[in-house]
């Protein structure tokens, strides 16, 4: 393997692996609110273009890592659509129940005064 190909694999590995923590966080929190839908669709489309370019240029590192990135980007895009749809059906804030409880009256002894 040439040094240039090795550099391509290293670059692809680093930029692809950088997405994994975000995918995990989005899944755990069930929230993709901070992602713009336009950005995600544009990013996903750009990754598809990189794969096509890699195929045309016969650039294996571009094909391999962008294919993996495509799935990660697709996962985030899917979670954005799924979680936003779920969040729109639920109220933003759950109603807080009102409890009619009389406040507890403390004496001087409770306050450490006597």
PDB file of C-alpha atoms in Angstrom:
ATOM      1  CA  UNK A   1       0.000   0.000   0.000  1.00  0.00           C
ATOM      2  CA  UNK A   2       1.383   3.393  -0.962  1.00  0.00           C
ATOM      3  CA  UNK A   3       1.888   6.246   1.462  1.00  0.00           C
ATOM      4  CA  UNK A   4      -0.818   8.254  -0.289  1.00  0.00           C
ATOM      5  CA  UNK A   5      -3.349   5.427   0.090  1.00  0.00           C
ATOM      6  CA  UNK A   6      -2.345   5.009   3.736  1.00  0.00           C
ATOM      7  CA  UNK A   7      -2.908   8.727   4.300  1.00  0.00           C
ATOM      8  CA  UNK A   8      -6.335   8.410   2.645  1.00  0.00           C
ATOM      9  CA  UNK A   9      -7.294   5.525   4.917  1.00  0.00           C
ATOM     10  CA  UNK A  10      -6.050   7.371   8.004  1.00  0.00           C
ATOM     11  CA  UNK A  11      -7.968  10.546   7.080  1.00  0.00           C
ATOM     12  CA  UNK A  12     -11.110   8.558   6.334  1.00  0.00           C
ATOM     13  CA  UNK A  13     -10.807   6.592   9.566  1.00  0.00           C
ATOM     14  CA  UNK A  14     -10.393   9.707  11.713  1.00  0.00           C
ATOM     15  CA  UNK A  15     -13.209  11.704  10.136  1.00  0.00           C
ATOM     16  CA  UNK A  16     -15.581   8.730  10.169  1.00  0.00           C
ATOM     17  CA  UNK A  17     -14.825   7.603  13.722  1.00  0.00           C
ATOM     18  CA  UNK A  18     -15.374  11.182  14.898  1.00  0.00           C
ATOM     19  CA  UNK A  19     -19.096  10.686  14.150  1.00  0.00           C
ATOM     20  CA  UNK A  20     -19.544   7.616  16.326  1.00  0.00           C
ATOM     21  CA  UNK A  21     -19.802   9.459  19.688  1.00  0.00           C
ATOM     22  CA  UNK A  22     -22.436  11.784  18.199  1.00  0.00           C
ATOM     23  CA  UNK A  23     -24.487   8.861  16.901  1.00  0.00           C
ATOM     24  CA  UNK A  24     -24.307   7.207  20.339  1.00  0.00           C
ATOM     25  CA  UNK A  25     -25.227  10.437  22.160  1.00  0.00           C
ATOM     26  CA  UNK A  26     -28.155  11.097  19.824  1.00  0.00           C
ATOM     27  CA  UNK A  27     -29.423   7.556  20.366  1.00  0.00           C
ATOM     28  CA  UNK A  28     -29.041   7.682  24.161  1.00  0.00           C
ATOM     29  CA  UNK A  29     -30.663  11.099  24.589  1.00  0.00           C
ATOM     30  CA  UNK A  30     -33.311  10.415  21.937  1.00  0.00           C
ATOM     31  CA  UNK A  31     -32.818  13.998  20.806  1.00  0.00           C
ATOM     32  CA  UNK A  32     -31.523  15.379  17.536  1.00  0.00           C
ATOM     33  CA  UNK A  33     -32.935  18.861  18.084  1.00  0.00           C
ATOM     34  CA  UNK A  34     -29.548  20.520  17.634  1.00  0.00           C
ATOM     35  CA  UNK A  35     -29.204  19.178  14.098  1.00  0.00           C
ATOM     36  CA  UNK A  36     -30.599  21.142  11.183  1.00  0.00           C
ATOM     37  CA  UNK A  37     -32.585  18.916   8.836  1.00  0.00           C
ATOM     38  CA  UNK A  38     -31.289  20.906   5.851  1.00  0.00           C
ATOM     39  CA  UNK A  39     -27.695  20.370   7.023  1.00  0.00           C
ATOM     40  CA  UNK A  40     -28.207  16.627   7.486  1.00  0.00           C
ATOM     41  CA  UNK A  41     -29.788  16.150   4.051  1.00  0.00           C
ATOM     42  CA  UNK A  42     -27.076  18.283   2.417  1.00  0.00           C
ATOM     43  CA  UNK A  43     -24.336  16.369   4.267  1.00  0.00           C
ATOM     44  CA  UNK A  44     -25.826  12.994   3.309  1.00  0.00           C
ATOM     45  CA  UNK A  45     -26.080  14.082  -0.343  1.00  0.00           C
ATOM     46  CA  UNK A  46     -22.471  15.300  -0.263  1.00  0.00           C
ATOM     47  CA  UNK A  47     -21.307  11.943   1.087  1.00  0.00           C
ATOM     48  CA  UNK A  48     -23.135  10.175  -1.762  1.00  0.00           C
ATOM     49  CA  UNK A  49     -21.295  12.477  -4.197  1.00  0.00           C
ATOM     50  CA  UNK A  50     -17.957  11.571  -2.556  1.00  0.00           C
ATOM     51  CA  UNK A  51     -18.739   7.871  -3.016  1.00  0.00           C
ATOM     52  CA  UNK A  52     -19.592   8.375  -6.695  1.00  0.00           C
ATOM     53  CA  UNK A  53     -16.412  10.427  -7.141  1.00  0.00           C
ATOM     54  CA  UNK A  54     -14.406   7.691  -5.402  1.00  0.00           C
ATOM     55  CA  UNK A  55     -15.845   5.070  -7.743  1.00  0.00           C
ATOM     56  CA  UNK A  56     -15.073   7.191 -10.829  1.00  0.00           C
ATOM     57  CA  UNK A  57     -11.519   7.864  -9.608  1.00  0.00           C
ATOM     58  CA  UNK A  58     -11.082   4.308  -8.322  1.00  0.00           C
ATOM     59  CA  UNK A  59     -10.100   5.777  -4.937  1.00  0.00           C
ATOM     60  CA  UNK A  60     -10.695   2.934  -2.516  1.00  0.00           C
ATOM     61  CA  UNK A  61     -10.237   4.972   0.705  1.00  0.00           C
ATOM     62  CA  UNK A  62     -12.908   7.452  -0.434  1.00  0.00           C
ATOM     63  CA  UNK A  63     -15.310   4.651  -1.251  1.00  0.00           C
ATOM     64  CA  UNK A  64     -14.744   2.659   1.951  1.00  0.00           C
ATOM     65  CA  UNK A  65     -14.856   5.465   4.510  1.00  0.00           C
ATOM     66  CA  UNK A  66     -17.587   7.493   2.854  1.00  0.00           C
ATOM     67  CA  UNK A  67     -19.769   4.398   2.650  1.00  0.00           C
ATOM     68  CA  UNK A  68     -19.385   3.962   6.413  1.00  0.00           C
ATOM     69  CA  UNK A  69     -19.985   7.698   6.884  1.00  0.00           C
ATOM     70  CA  UNK A  70     -23.112   7.398   4.738  1.00  0.00           C
ATOM     71  CA  UNK A  71     -24.576   4.895   7.202  1.00  0.00           C
ATOM     72  CA  UNK A  72     -23.621   7.021  10.223  1.00  0.00           C
ATOM     73  CA  UNK A  73     -25.063  10.152   8.606  1.00  0.00           C
ATOM     74  CA  UNK A  74     -28.145   8.167   7.652  1.00  0.00           C
ATOM     75  CA  UNK A  75     -28.510   7.012  11.260  1.00  0.00           C
ATOM     76  CA  UNK A  76     -28.400  10.596  12.527  1.00  0.00           C
ATOM     77  CA  UNK A  77     -30.826  11.721   9.805  1.00  0.00           C
ATOM     78  CA  UNK A  78     -33.207   8.876  10.667  1.00  0.00           C
ATOM     79  CA  UNK A  79     -33.033   9.713  14.375  1.00  0.00           C
ATOM     80  CA  UNK A  80     -33.669  13.383  13.575  1.00  0.00           C
ATOM     81  CA  UNK A  81     -36.843  12.470  11.700  1.00  0.00           C
ATOM     82  CA  UNK A  82     -37.974   9.872  14.248  1.00  0.00           C
ATOM     83  CA  UNK A  83     -37.261  11.812  17.429  1.00  0.00           C
ATOM     84  CA  UNK A  84     -38.569  15.141  16.098  1.00  0.00           C
ATOM     85  CA  UNK A  85     -41.790  13.450  15.027  1.00  0.00           C
ATOM     86  CA  UNK A  86     -42.118  11.914  18.492  1.00  0.00           C
ATOM     87  CA  UNK A  87     -41.344  15.203  20.230  1.00  0.00           C
ATOM     88  CA  UNK A  88     -43.968  17.077  18.206  1.00  0.00           C
ATOM     89  CA  UNK A  89     -46.661  14.698  19.477  1.00  0.00           C
ATOM     90  CA  UNK A  90     -45.675  15.145  23.118  1.00  0.00           C
ATOM     91  CA  UNK A  91     -46.226  18.383  25.007  1.00  0.00           C
ATOM     92  CA  UNK A  92     -43.125  20.489  25.461  1.00  0.00           C
ATOM     93  CA  UNK A  93     -43.560  20.418  29.233  1.00  0.00           C
ATOM     94  CA  UNK A  94     -45.601  17.919  31.166  1.00  0.00           C
ATOM     95  CA  UNK A  95     -48.182  19.560  33.409  1.00  0.00           C
ATOM     96  CA  UNK A  96     -47.085  19.827  37.009  1.00  0.00           C
ATOM     97  CA  UNK A  97     -49.627  18.397  39.450  1.00  0.00           C
ATOM     98  CA  UNK A  98     -50.863  20.790  42.114  1.00  0.00           C
ATOM     99  CA  UNK A  99     -50.727  19.326  45.592  1.00  0.00           C
ATOM    100  CA  UNK A 100     -52.852  20.959  48.281  1.00  0.00           C
ATOM    101  CA  UNK A 101     -50.535  20.393  51.201  1.00  0.00           C
ATOM    102  CA  UNK A 102     -50.339  22.740  54.134  1.00  0.00           C
ATOM    103  CA  UNK A 103     -46.850  24.037  54.822  1.00  0.00           C
ATOM    104  CA  UNK A 104     -45.110  22.479  57.787  1.00  0.00           C
ATOM    105  CA  UNK A 105     -44.788  24.910  60.667  1.00  0.00           C
ATOM    106  CA  UNK A 106     -41.468  24.693  62.455  1.00  0.00           C
ATOM    107  CA  UNK A 107     -40.952  25.788  66.007  1.00  0.00           C
ATOM    108  CA  UNK A 108     -38.001  27.600  67.533  1.00  0.00           C
ATOM    109  CA  UNK A 109     -36.529  24.268  68.594  1.00  0.00           C
ATOM    110  CA  UNK A 110     -36.453  23.074  64.954  1.00  0.00           C
ATOM    111  CA  UNK A 111     -34.498  26.177  63.949  1.00  0.00           C
ATOM    112  CA  UNK A 112     -31.956  25.656  66.716  1.00  0.00           C
ATOM    113  CA  UNK A 113     -32.909  28.842  68.498  1.00  0.00           C
ATOM    114  CA  UNK A 114     -34.099  27.269  71.780  1.00  0.00           C
TER     115      UNK A 114
END
